[in-house]
Amino acid sequence: MLRRHTRAFVLACLAALPLLAAQPQFFRIEGAKDFLDGDNEGVSVDSDGRLRLAPVSRMLHDTEAPFLWCLARDAAGNVYAGTGNDGKVFRVGKDGKSALAFDAPELEVHALAVGSDGRLYVGSSPDGKIYAVDAAGIGVPFFDPEERYIWALAFDGSGNLIVATGAEGKVYRVDSKGQGKVVLTASDTHVTALAISPQGDVFAGSSPNGVLYRVDAGGKVSVLHDSAYREIKALDRGPDGSLYVLAVDGKGGEEPRPLPAPLPPPIPSPSPGVPPADVTVMETFALPPPPVAPAAPRGDTRAAGAKGALLRVWPTGEVETLWSSNDDLPHALLRTDVGLLVATGNKGKLYRVSEDRTWTMVAAFAAEQVTALLRADAEFVLGTSNPGKLFSLGTRPGTAGTFTSKVKDTDTVSTWGRIRWEAEVPAGSTVEVQTRSGNTANPDSTWSDWSASYKQKDGDPILGERARYLQVRAVLSGKDGATPVVDSVSAAYLQRNLRPQVQTVTIHPAGEVFQKPLTVTGEIEILGLEPGEASDVRPSLSASPRPPGFGQPTAYSRRMYQRGMQTFSWKADDPNADTLVYDVQYRAVGDTTLRTLRRATSDTVLAWDTSTVPNGRYVIKVIARDTPGNPESLALSGDKESTPFDVDNTPPSVGAALEGSRVRATVSDDWSIIKKAEYSVDGGRWHEVHPVDGINDARQERYDITPGPFTEPGPHLLVVRATDLLGNVASARVEVK
């Protein structure tokens, strides 16, 4: 265990490092999720992420029906299976021979029970009847309640048949003469599960509000648990009096379902190449493991939108979650000496859950759902739906199984390195690992064939040409109960270097700069300004938002203003996740000569003192290079030019003269458009004035200013101030007598 923890720590450290194209990367299959994400044929996966041979299974009978809902077994060892959509019941004897035992007039058989009189009791739907069927297959109506659905049947210690119904949500106690008495009328519309205690207590689970009821031997009804799930699917009892509850459909704040939904329609007939139905196999899928609920105080039964859960209700009334899943929908439950079996869909998997919350995906079947479970001597019998078949499952490991990983997309055409695996291989067992590769997301005829088996688990070169996609297969073999245990498989690859891309280049308002959030000296430092460059800043009056790509708002301090500065920021990425450095160049519009502003900077922001160049219209070019992670000969670059922007560090010229009772001002600028003009009298507040033509839209504008009447005797001083589009300011003064 220490070795596994050390390995996990090292991998976590490696994952925290930057990914470099010149460095190998790894397709690592480790942990329960990775193994369940692949195809598992004849292998099982436990919650510790170990892969081993699954128990032997074999097909007992193909009902040729889409759904197999329920199972029962008589004293002679005959197994009965209730099906839909034709309402047939099949019998499979201990000799393996099968036959039709009963054909109900109704469409579905959801419940079966064998009485002490040896007769088989069949609960049908949707017309809600119970038939008693003798050994000759002759069935007679035994009990006909008013409700339309018969969901569950069970016999109590006195030989009474307990019947759970819907859509009125009632439980009946029916005597040997077929006379029924209502013992529970639930607030829900369906009672879907039953369990009987040795003391005669009846436990019933409901839908669509997931309530667990108890009816004691005296007939008193109480609510044992109001669950966070919509339906109680199955119940079973433990030897200590605990009640195990299989609940489905976490409420999660959604509206309750009005009725329990039937399973989906049958899947189409398998295409050529699908393994035979009598082999334990899992269809191709990508499925994360059902998360094991963390150790929590008893009473914590939060559904959190889970598809299903296994709960334990202690005799004291406390409730705890043993297992839950956001991916697998549970259908059936069976307590055994080695744990609780949970049958699920829609990937036909069977789980075993232990009291300590550990679990094992015991086996998977070529069906969408495992819907019924039954103990049969030393084996277990399972019923599947879509399609409806009957399987037996032993307790000893099989002799062969295969795990096939999901397809790994390396994002580029890659060079393959070595493949390694970690496994315990007892005497009499083997592990063989193979690979194949191709350039399509789904393996097809263009892929390579499966390679020969690799021999060195500590590292063999992967066979095959360079490609984008890789798949790994592990073949496990054993005999006499011995099984190998695989912990992990890893494959190294080296991506082809891809060109970095500069996505955007942003030009910020002229004069706007950004203060670094943390400095060493305590002085104000400007983001993107090289050490030694002048920094004479004041708070910015601009209301523009923070620059795009600057990260979280808390990552940078306030905006500042510094005359003559122009700030740029950019966003770039690299398909190989390489570390990038940037060269920044500029040129005047109309000029082809690029000059360097900054070289090999890791910053994605630059502040440029534009007073070093003449007024004009310019563009900058950002070049992203992946040289830190690649040899110079293999390094690549990508670039992007900005939109044109103006540089103007010269203030406008302002002329003003008194003409009669008004002041006439003329403002001109050799580069920028005049933005606004204002005047102030005797140091008073500024008044904006519009040009004679009504709009500031030229490099030269004329203004007529008529001050209001003066309350103080003159002379008076009138100041005209003009601002160009890039924020340069100039003024002139006129004495008004």
XYZ file of C-alpha atoms in Angstrom:
737
model
C 0.000 0.000 0.000
C 2.918 2.343 0.744
C 4.238 1.717 -2.766
C 0.876 2.717 -4.282
C 0.703 5.911 -2.202
C 4.280 6.857 -3.123
C 3.568 6.305 -6.796
C 0.416 8.417 -6.591
C 2.381 11.231 -4.908
C 5.053 11.209 -7.605
C 2.411 11.248 -10.359
C 0.664 14.164 -8.688
C 3.923 16.087 -8.576
C 4.585 15.354 -12.247
C 1.068 16.469 -13.136
C 1.733 19.816 -11.468
C 4.702 20.513 -13.783
C 4.244 22.281 -17.139
C 3.719 19.883 -20.022
C 6.490 20.217 -22.564
C 6.317 18.879 -26.085
C 9.936 17.759 -25.871
C 9.111 15.659 -22.836
C 7.213 12.356 -22.908
C 3.637 12.213 -21.724
C 1.817 9.196 -20.362
C -1.475 7.458 -21.004
C -1.966 5.942 -17.570
C -4.758 3.517 -16.736
C -5.043 3.333 -12.970
C -7.905 3.367 -10.515
C -11.479 2.156 -10.621
C -12.711 4.892 -12.959
C -10.074 4.189 -15.604
C -10.771 0.462 -15.616
C -14.551 0.936 -15.672
C -14.170 3.417 -18.525
C -12.988 0.580 -20.750
C -14.623 -2.610 -21.999
C -14.522 -5.436 -19.463
C -15.130 -8.971 -20.610
C -14.811 -11.631 -17.913
C -13.009 -9.300 -15.496
C -14.057 -7.463 -12.344
C -12.986 -4.114 -10.892
C -12.942 -3.165 -7.209
C -13.113 0.224 -5.514
C -9.328 0.185 -4.986
C -8.864 0.115 -8.748
C -7.699 -3.501 -9.144
C -8.546 -5.590 -12.162
C -8.936 -9.376 -11.829
C -10.802 -12.302 -13.345
C -14.566 -12.255 -12.787
C -16.540 -15.242 -11.488
C -17.616 -17.774 -14.073
C -21.036 -17.159 -15.592
C -23.149 -18.996 -18.087
C -26.479 -18.377 -19.778
C -29.315 -20.552 -18.480
C -32.139 -19.439 -20.757
C -33.003 -16.879 -23.394
C -36.636 -15.893 -22.827
C -36.716 -14.018 -26.151
C -38.618 -11.318 -24.278
C -37.311 -7.776 -23.922
C -37.726 -7.647 -20.144
C -37.094 -10.122 -17.351
C -38.585 -8.518 -14.237
C -38.488 -11.017 -11.387
C -37.220 -14.414 -10.192
C -38.364 -17.091 -7.738
C -37.175 -20.584 -6.778
C -39.118 -23.567 -5.447
C -38.066 -26.325 -3.064
C -37.095 -28.594 -5.953
C -34.577 -26.028 -7.221
C -36.601 -24.894 -10.220
C -36.077 -21.230 -11.093
C -38.985 -19.143 -12.398
C -38.599 -15.932 -14.401
C -41.383 -13.392 -14.946
C -41.168 -11.353 -18.142
C -42.772 -8.697 -20.315
C -44.164 -7.605 -22.697
C -46.146 -10.848 -23.117
C -46.667 -11.712 -19.443
C -44.935 -15.104 -19.650
C -43.311 -17.068 -16.813
C -40.521 -19.499 -17.659
C -39.227 -22.408 -15.575
C -35.590 -23.576 -15.654
C -34.923 -26.864 -13.870
C -31.771 -27.960 -12.069
C -31.037 -30.093 -15.116
C -30.844 -26.916 -17.228
C -34.011 -27.657 -19.197
C -36.396 -24.744 -19.639
C -40.088 -24.486 -20.441
C -42.996 -22.091 -20.368
C -44.546 -22.365 -16.890
C -47.441 -19.899 -17.249
C -48.767 -17.386 -19.750
C -50.699 -14.608 -18.009
C -53.425 -12.732 -19.887
C -51.789 -9.451 -18.814
C -48.699 -7.928 -20.419
C -46.241 -7.875 -17.504
C -45.228 -10.122 -14.626
C -43.422 -7.984 -12.044
C -43.713 -10.250 -8.992
C -43.333 -13.963 -8.202
C -43.439 -15.944 -4.960
C -43.474 -19.651 -4.093
C -45.836 -20.672 -1.314
C -45.468 -23.431 1.275
C -48.095 -25.351 -0.700
C -45.608 -25.581 -3.586
C -47.659 -23.392 -5.875
C -46.183 -20.442 -7.771
C -47.951 -17.136 -7.225
C -47.773 -14.754 -10.176
C -48.497 -11.022 -9.879
C -49.458 -9.481 -13.212
C -49.895 -5.948 -14.528
C -51.387 -3.701 -15.694
C -54.735 -5.244 -14.694
C -53.447 -6.249 -11.269
C -54.227 -9.959 -10.709
C -52.532 -12.743 -8.786
C -52.614 -16.290 -10.142
C -51.811 -19.510 -8.300
C -49.985 -21.902 -10.661
C -49.557 -25.597 -9.873
C -46.788 -27.943 -10.989
C -48.695 -28.778 -14.169
C -48.670 -25.113 -15.187
C -52.375 -24.618 -14.592
C -53.025 -21.187 -13.169
C -56.189 -19.994 -11.477
C -57.054 -16.492 -10.252
C -56.168 -16.273 -6.563
C -56.600 -12.601 -5.669
C -57.915 -9.702 -7.727
C -57.417 -6.309 -6.029
C -58.827 -3.083 -7.364
C -55.369 -1.687 -8.082
C -53.893 -2.004 -11.573
C -50.312 -2.969 -10.697
C -48.832 -5.792 -8.643
C -45.274 -4.722 -7.829
C -44.080 -7.168 -5.148
C -45.104 -10.410 -3.387
C -43.793 -12.015 -0.184
C -45.002 -14.651 2.292
C -44.986 -13.985 6.018
C -44.309 -16.552 8.713
C -47.995 -17.466 8.947
C -48.291 -18.328 5.260
C -50.144 -15.149 4.331
C -49.281 -13.568 0.998
C -48.290 -9.920 1.299
C -49.095 -7.951 -1.856
C -47.717 -4.496 -2.832
C -49.825 -2.610 -5.374
C -50.250 0.600 -7.382
C -51.667 2.978 -8.584
C -53.456 3.354 -5.236
C -50.413 2.483 -3.143
C -51.827 -0.268 -0.924
C -50.452 -3.364 0.803
C -52.716 -6.384 1.313
C -52.433 -9.407 3.571
C -54.058 -12.311 1.688
C -54.865 -15.570 3.462
C -54.693 -19.081 1.989
C -58.269 -18.750 0.693
C -57.497 -15.660 -1.319
C -59.252 -13.250 1.047
C -57.343 -9.950 1.243
C -57.223 -7.226 3.850
C -55.594 -3.813 3.435
C -52.840 -3.359 6.024
C -51.280 -0.205 4.558
C -52.601 2.659 2.488
C -49.582 4.724 1.537
C -49.595 8.429 0.798
C -47.744 7.527 -2.413
C -49.381 6.093 -5.500
C -47.217 2.947 -5.636
C -45.809 0.489 -3.128
C -42.864 -1.014 -4.989
C -40.862 -3.165 -2.525
C -41.492 -5.556 0.389
C -39.572 -7.307 3.155
C -40.874 -9.424 6.059
C -39.203 -9.803 9.456
C -39.265 -13.057 11.501
C -41.454 -11.203 13.999
C -44.079 -10.586 11.307
C -43.301 -6.916 10.643
C -43.975 -5.849 7.057
C -41.590 -3.299 5.536
C -42.779 -1.512 2.405
C -41.117 1.043 0.134
C -43.044 3.496 -2.029
C -42.854 5.701 -5.100
C -42.722 8.540 -6.192
C -41.654 9.976 -2.839
C -39.402 7.170 -1.606
C -40.984 6.533 1.796
C -40.166 3.432 3.872
C -43.078 2.124 5.983
C -43.321 -0.469 8.734
C -46.481 -2.364 9.624
C -45.924 -4.254 12.877
C -47.530 -7.565 13.779
C -50.353 -5.704 15.510
C -51.172 -3.703 12.377
C -49.724 -0.380 13.527
C -48.321 1.665 10.599
C -45.324 3.967 10.980
C -42.840 5.702 8.684
C -39.396 4.256 9.203
C -37.583 6.601 6.815
C -38.536 9.408 4.427
C -35.696 9.099 1.933
C -34.074 11.620 -0.375
C -34.989 9.413 -3.333
C -38.129 9.066 -5.379
C -38.487 5.308 -5.299
C -37.635 2.424 -2.993
C -36.671 -0.224 -5.515
C -35.850 -3.232 -3.316
C -35.522 -4.273 0.337
C -33.578 -6.971 2.165
C -32.945 -7.768 5.815
C -29.741 -8.399 7.722
C -29.238 -10.947 10.518
C -28.899 -8.145 13.097
C -32.295 -6.684 12.171
C -30.864 -4.000 9.851
C -32.877 -3.228 6.750
C -31.048 -2.706 3.445
C -32.800 -0.295 1.113
C -32.151 0.119 -2.590
C -33.336 3.614 -3.545
C -33.351 5.220 -6.981
C -33.679 8.655 -8.517
C -32.331 11.261 -6.103
C -34.848 14.049 -5.738
C -32.363 16.846 -6.340
C -35.065 19.531 -6.299
C -36.912 18.229 -9.370
C -40.589 17.482 -9.619
C -41.465 13.885 -8.658
C -42.268 11.388 -11.359
C -45.957 10.388 -11.430
C -45.294 6.702 -12.131
C -42.327 4.342 -12.081
C -41.040 4.401 -15.637
C -40.631 1.145 -17.556
C -37.252 0.141 -18.890
C -36.275 1.345 -22.371
C -37.312 -0.698 -25.405
C -35.152 -3.639 -26.389
C -31.795 -2.906 -27.938
C -31.395 -3.867 -31.583
C -29.980 -7.240 -32.503
C -26.224 -7.271 -32.036
C -24.105 -6.652 -35.071
C -21.544 -9.164 -36.304
C -18.586 -9.365 -33.997
C -20.579 -9.029 -30.767
C -19.582 -11.790 -28.315
C -22.070 -14.604 -27.749
C -24.734 -14.000 -25.134
C -23.570 -16.792 -22.843
C -20.287 -15.052 -22.137
C -19.895 -12.560 -19.309
C -19.077 -9.391 -21.201
C -19.584 -5.667 -21.068
C -20.682 -3.685 -24.122
C -18.436 -0.819 -25.240
C -18.979 2.134 -22.938
C -17.265 4.912 -21.072
C -18.507 4.896 -17.516
C -17.008 6.309 -14.322
C -17.337 4.146 -11.237
C -20.171 4.621 -8.788
C -18.686 6.859 -6.134
C -18.486 5.329 -2.685
C -20.126 7.549 -0.134
C -17.521 8.979 2.250
C -17.571 7.888 5.841
C -20.344 9.971 7.348
C -22.383 10.025 10.523
C -25.357 7.720 10.515
C -28.356 9.632 9.327
C -26.558 11.261 6.388
C -28.632 10.075 3.401
C -28.381 13.038 1.047
C -29.249 12.082 -2.508
C -27.449 14.972 -4.261
C -29.148 14.010 -7.522
C -27.713 10.478 -7.510
C -29.280 7.860 -9.755
C -29.360 5.379 -6.929
C -28.040 4.369 -3.538
C -27.848 1.495 -1.103
C -28.931 2.535 2.386
C -28.718 0.708 5.676
C -31.410 1.346 8.266
C -30.164 0.189 11.648
C -32.521 -1.371 14.210
C -32.117 1.872 16.176
C -33.590 3.823 13.248
C -30.331 5.441 12.138
C -29.723 5.523 8.382
C -26.405 5.491 6.520
C -25.397 5.345 2.856
C -23.272 2.333 1.948
C -23.030 3.075 -1.789
C -24.348 5.599 -4.278
C -23.916 6.263 -7.964
C -24.484 9.162 -10.294
C -24.105 6.869 -13.301
C -25.640 3.449 -12.601
C -29.344 2.955 -11.967
C -29.879 0.062 -9.511
C -32.696 -2.428 -10.092
C -32.326 -5.367 -7.700
C -30.763 -6.214 -4.336
C -29.660 -9.447 -2.667
C -27.866 -9.817 0.654
C -25.231 -12.567 0.734
C -22.624 -13.797 3.183
C -19.919 -11.909 1.289
C -21.726 -8.614 0.774
C -24.751 -7.054 -0.857
C -25.279 -7.658 -4.553
C -26.629 -4.638 -6.442
C -27.855 -5.164 -10.005
C -27.700 -2.063 -12.224
C -28.213 -0.571 -15.665
C -27.901 0.757 -18.242
C -24.609 -1.083 -18.757
C -25.614 -4.453 -17.295
C -23.251 -4.421 -14.323
C -23.427 -6.314 -11.050
C -21.799 -4.777 -7.965
C -20.973 -6.253 -4.584
C -21.014 -3.735 -1.725
C -19.462 -4.423 1.672
C -20.456 -3.013 5.033
C -17.276 -0.890 5.051
C -18.467 0.854 1.852
C -15.904 -0.779 -0.401
C -17.319 -2.279 -3.585
C -16.488 -4.486 -6.525
C -17.950 -4.493 -10.004
C -18.286 -8.292 -9.986
C -19.363 -8.917 -13.561
C -20.916 -7.291 -16.587
C -23.357 -8.802 -19.026
C -24.297 -8.324 -22.674
C -27.521 -6.562 -21.680
C -28.560 -3.059 -20.788
C -29.874 -3.905 -17.310
C -29.501 -6.575 -14.671
C -33.003 -6.501 -13.192
C -33.416 -9.551 -10.913
C -31.288 -11.526 -8.441
C -31.741 -14.895 -6.742
C -29.639 -17.196 -4.588
C -29.413 -20.772 -5.902
C -27.331 -23.090 -3.734
C -23.662 -22.188 -4.267
C -24.427 -19.950 -7.237
C -26.483 -16.887 -7.979
C -29.064 -16.473 -10.713
C -29.416 -13.154 -12.514
C -32.074 -11.880 -14.867
C -31.289 -9.251 -17.486
C -33.430 -6.964 -19.597
C -32.837 -5.634 -23.059
C -32.565 -8.521 -23.814
C -34.383 -10.725 -21.286
C -32.039 -13.587 -20.395
C -31.227 -15.753 -17.418
C -27.642 -16.262 -16.212
C -25.948 -18.125 -13.412
C -22.923 -16.688 -11.632
C -20.449 -18.811 -9.704
C -18.094 -17.843 -6.917
C -14.754 -18.995 -8.368
C -12.844 -16.889 -10.889
C -13.029 -17.818 -14.530
C -10.028 -18.794 -16.616
C -9.900 -15.869 -19.052
C -10.897 -12.229 -19.263
C -10.069 -9.124 -21.258
C -9.881 -5.432 -20.462
C -9.818 -3.022 -23.400
C -9.092 0.598 -22.579
C -10.960 3.548 -23.969
C -9.226 5.166 -26.927
C -6.545 7.640 -25.921
C -6.426 10.829 -27.980
C -2.906 12.265 -27.850
C -4.139 15.400 -29.711
C -1.440 15.130 -32.370
C 0.329 12.455 -34.348
C 2.661 11.071 -31.673
C 5.699 8.896 -31.390
C 5.216 5.906 -29.082
C 7.527 5.148 -26.193
C 7.411 2.195 -23.836
C 4.497 0.392 -22.244
C 4.629 -0.771 -18.630
C 2.224 -2.442 -16.232
C 2.020 -3.349 -12.585
C 0.401 -6.647 -11.666
C 0.536 -9.526 -9.236
C 0.736 -12.749 -11.202
C 0.384 -15.892 -9.030
C 1.572 -19.251 -10.289
C -0.747 -20.595 -12.957
C -1.885 -17.137 -14.143
C -0.675 -14.695 -16.794
C -1.162 -11.123 -17.972
C -0.612 -10.219 -21.617
C -0.686 -6.582 -22.760
C -1.184 -5.459 -26.358
C -1.687 -2.166 -28.206
C -3.092 -0.868 -31.452
C -3.134 2.624 -32.967
C -4.741 4.690 -35.693
C -5.780 8.138 -36.805
C -9.579 7.878 -36.408
C -11.379 8.451 -33.111
C -13.106 5.057 -33.348
C -11.057 1.980 -34.228
C -11.797 0.811 -37.759
C -10.124 -1.068 -40.587
C -7.545 1.697 -40.980
C -6.121 1.010 -37.538
C -3.216 -1.309 -36.994
C -3.872 -4.866 -35.838
C -3.387 -5.703 -32.195
C 0.315 -6.017 -31.530
C 2.025 -9.136 -30.305
C 2.001 -9.456 -26.517
C 4.634 -7.391 -24.763
C 6.958 -9.403 -22.551
C 8.607 -6.973 -20.141
C 6.184 -5.446 -17.673
C 8.892 -2.953 -16.685
C 8.998 -1.528 -20.193
C 8.775 -2.743 -23.777
C 8.839 -0.404 -26.813
C 5.327 0.065 -28.188
C 5.025 -1.517 -31.607
C 3.375 0.474 -34.354
C 3.736 3.545 -36.501
C 3.208 7.076 -35.321
C -0.480 7.926 -34.915
C -2.855 10.129 -32.971
C -4.904 7.488 -31.149
C -3.829 4.543 -29.003
C -5.712 1.688 -27.345
C -4.446 -0.838 -24.790
C -5.706 -4.355 -24.137
C -4.880 -6.592 -21.174
C -5.675 -10.308 -21.416
C -5.872 -12.090 -18.047
C -5.627 -15.865 -17.709
C -5.790 -18.154 -14.687
C -6.564 -21.679 -13.589
C -7.575 -23.580 -10.454
C -8.995 -20.415 -8.923
C -5.802 -18.375 -9.381
C -6.237 -14.911 -10.904
C -3.772 -12.155 -11.750
C -4.404 -8.699 -10.282
C -3.585 -5.688 -12.449
C -2.970 -2.348 -10.710
C -2.060 -0.113 -13.627
C -0.938 0.126 -17.243
C 0.940 3.110 -18.687
C 2.076 3.995 -22.198
C 4.546 6.773 -23.009
C 4.213 8.985 -26.064
C 5.815 12.107 -27.497
C 3.546 14.588 -29.210
C 4.511 16.190 -32.487
C 5.243 19.815 -31.776
C 2.429 22.119 -32.896
C 2.582 25.820 -33.572
C 1.510 28.189 -30.779
C -1.291 30.628 -31.536
C -1.804 34.244 -30.488
C -5.546 34.559 -30.088
C -6.055 38.263 -29.394
C -4.061 41.483 -29.047
C -5.795 44.188 -27.022
C -4.931 47.904 -27.231
C -5.825 49.818 -24.068
C -6.649 53.538 -23.905
C -3.655 55.819 -24.403
C -1.952 56.662 -21.121
C -3.648 53.875 -19.176
C -1.297 51.580 -17.253
C -1.804 48.968 -14.528
C -0.148 48.829 -11.151
C 1.486 45.573 -10.107
C -0.319 44.105 -7.085
C 2.878 43.183 -5.215
C 6.264 44.860 -5.361
C 9.591 44.239 -3.662
C 10.521 47.873 -3.071
C 7.119 49.116 -1.984
C 7.181 51.702 -4.806
C 4.519 51.814 -7.492
C 5.535 49.492 -10.306
C 3.805 49.299 -13.663
C 2.771 46.015 -15.216
C 4.596 45.351 -18.490
C 7.189 48.081 -17.951
C 10.803 46.995 -18.046
C 12.985 47.785 -15.001
C 14.579 51.191 -15.261
C 11.884 52.750 -17.436
C 10.328 55.936 -16.104
C 7.164 55.646 -14.063
C 5.416 58.890 -13.141
C 1.819 57.802 -12.733
C -1.415 59.067 -11.262
C -4.804 57.353 -10.784
C -6.713 56.936 -14.044
C -10.051 58.652 -14.524
C -10.949 56.124 -17.209
C -14.030 54.025 -16.514
C -13.047 51.322 -18.997
C -13.158 47.725 -17.723
C -10.099 45.696 -16.827
C -8.139 44.427 -19.796
C -9.394 41.127 -21.213
C -7.244 38.177 -20.289
C -5.898 39.792 -17.149
C -7.202 36.931 -15.042
C -9.200 37.322 -11.871
C -10.116 40.880 -10.808
C -8.048 40.483 -7.641
C -4.904 39.663 -9.622
C -4.177 43.309 -10.511
C -4.410 46.608 -8.721
C -5.983 49.853 -9.847
C -5.632 51.473 -13.240
C -3.203 54.376 -13.412
C -2.489 57.136 -15.928
C 0.901 58.057 -17.345
C 1.212 60.460 -20.221
C 2.778 58.972 -23.326
C 2.351 55.340 -22.268
C 0.502 52.794 -24.393
C -0.438 49.419 -22.871
C -1.032 46.202 -24.817
C -2.121 42.780 -23.590
C -2.565 39.504 -25.454
C -3.781 35.964 -25.095
C -1.975 32.981 -26.576
C -2.030 29.225 -26.174
C -0.076 26.207 -27.283
C -1.693 22.907 -28.394
C 1.111 21.005 -26.638
C 0.680 23.064 -23.453
C 4.260 24.300 -23.861
C 5.551 27.282 -21.904
C 5.651 30.296 -24.218
C 7.822 33.403 -24.494
C 6.972 36.454 -26.590
C 8.715 38.902 -28.883
C 6.904 42.207 -29.441
C 7.632 44.311 -32.515
C 6.161 47.478 -33.995
C 5.989 49.276 -37.318
C 4.388 52.393 -38.702
C 1.350 51.867 -40.895
C 2.574 51.814 -44.473
C 6.069 50.742 -43.428
C 7.258 47.125 -43.764
C 10.172 47.389 -41.354
C 9.503 45.800 -37.960
C 11.447 46.998 -34.945
C 11.711 45.131 -31.655
C 10.129 46.471 -28.488
C 10.611 43.427 -26.246
C 12.325 40.083 -26.704
C 11.671 36.702 -25.004
C 9.337 38.070 -22.330
C 7.072 35.698 -20.432
C 4.612 38.503 -19.628
C 1.397 38.860 -21.600
C 1.231 42.622 -21.112
C 3.537 45.399 -22.285
C 3.631 49.101 -21.449
C 5.373 51.203 -24.139
C 6.660 54.731 -23.744
C 5.539 56.095 -27.119
C 7.420 59.378 -26.648
C 10.366 57.537 -28.194
C 8.727 57.545 -31.650
C 7.233 60.263 -33.848
C 3.533 60.892 -33.905
C 1.833 58.539 -36.320
C -0.257 55.435 -36.818
C 1.288 52.140 -35.756
C 0.640 48.418 -35.316
C 2.381 45.956 -33.028
C 3.113 42.314 -33.724
C 3.189 39.679 -30.951
C 5.226 36.565 -31.727
C 4.694 33.542 -29.427
C 7.550 31.001 -29.342
C 7.676 27.591 -27.610
C 11.471 27.575 -27.232
C 11.508 26.892 -23.448
C 10.167 23.373 -24.032
C 11.736 22.435 -27.338
C 15.163 22.267 -28.931
C 15.846 25.259 -31.130
C 15.627 23.102 -34.237
C 12.117 21.899 -33.339
C 10.707 25.080 -31.787
C 7.794 26.790 -33.541
C 6.190 30.214 -33.356
C 2.899 31.904 -34.084
C 2.123 35.611 -34.380
C -0.638 38.166 -34.646
C -0.692 41.875 -35.483
C -2.845 44.371 -33.639
C -5.280 46.738 -35.229
C -3.750 50.153 -36.003
C -3.510 52.689 -33.195
C -2.417 56.334 -33.009
C 0.598 57.752 -31.238
C 0.345 61.474 -30.519
C 2.348 63.089 -27.754
C 2.108 66.671 -29.026
C -0.540 68.952 -27.541
C -2.793 70.966 -29.831
C -2.195 74.690 -30.452
C -4.779 77.095 -29.091
C -5.289 80.684 -30.214
C -7.865 83.024 -28.637
C -8.751 86.709 -29.066
C -11.477 89.084 -27.922
C -13.732 90.257 -30.719
C -16.381 92.589 -29.408
C -18.380 90.870 -26.699
C -17.173 87.386 -27.517
C -13.951 85.442 -27.528
C -13.038 83.629 -30.736
C -10.768 80.585 -30.265
C -9.074 78.428 -32.908
C -7.680 74.996 -31.981
C -5.545 72.850 -34.286
C -3.554 69.624 -33.938
C -1.004 68.196 -36.344
C -2.171 64.565 -35.796
C -5.250 63.978 -33.644
C -8.852 65.072 -33.805
C -9.857 67.702 -31.305
C -11.851 65.988 -28.561
C -13.227 68.960 -26.625
C -12.771 72.617 -25.696
C -13.576 74.322 -22.381
C -13.308 77.768 -20.842
C -12.993 79.119 -17.339
C -13.468 82.703 -16.102
C -11.379 84.023 -13.246
C -10.411 80.514 -12.123
C -13.997 79.307 -11.916
C -15.321 76.003 -13.050
C -14.807 74.738 -16.578
C -17.599 75.102 -19.135
C -17.532 72.929 -22.229
C -18.199 74.751 -25.479
C -19.160 73.304 -28.871
C -17.440 74.291 -32.099
C -19.058 76.616 -34.591
C -19.910 73.653 -36.878
C -21.529 71.824 -33.951
C -19.277 68.720 -33.686
C -15.669 67.971 -32.729
C -14.578 65.832 -35.673
C -11.528 67.492 -37.213
C -7.938 68.391 -36.441
C -8.893 72.079 -36.534
C -11.976 73.581 -34.930
C -13.272 77.149 -34.287
C -15.176 78.177 -31.171
C -17.136 81.341 -30.324
C -17.362 81.932 -26.565
C -19.742 84.495 -25.093
C -19.272 84.717 -21.329
C -22.266 85.538 -19.210
C -22.706 88.958 -17.533
C -20.030 89.710 -14.929
C -21.094 90.637 -11.405
C -17.674 92.024 -10.509
C -15.945 94.944 -12.230
C -13.164 93.951 -14.657
C -10.783 93.209 -16.015
C -11.477 89.427 -16.144
C -9.267 86.528 -17.191
C -10.761 83.873 -19.526
C -8.777 80.661 -20.149
C -9.535 78.362 -23.106
C -8.399 74.717 -22.728
C -8.423 72.134 -25.554
C -7.877 68.351 -25.417
C -7.094 66.122 -28.383
C -8.299 62.586 -28.899
C -5.232 61.042 -27.198
C -5.474 63.248 -24.104
C -2.896 65.958 -24.900
C -3.932 69.310 -23.430
C -3.088 72.943 -24.291
C -4.563 76.305 -23.259
C -4.642 80.055 -24.065
C -5.700 83.116 -22.087
C -7.619 86.282 -22.978
C -8.159 89.396 -20.841
C -11.759 90.620 -20.965
C -12.157 94.298 -19.928
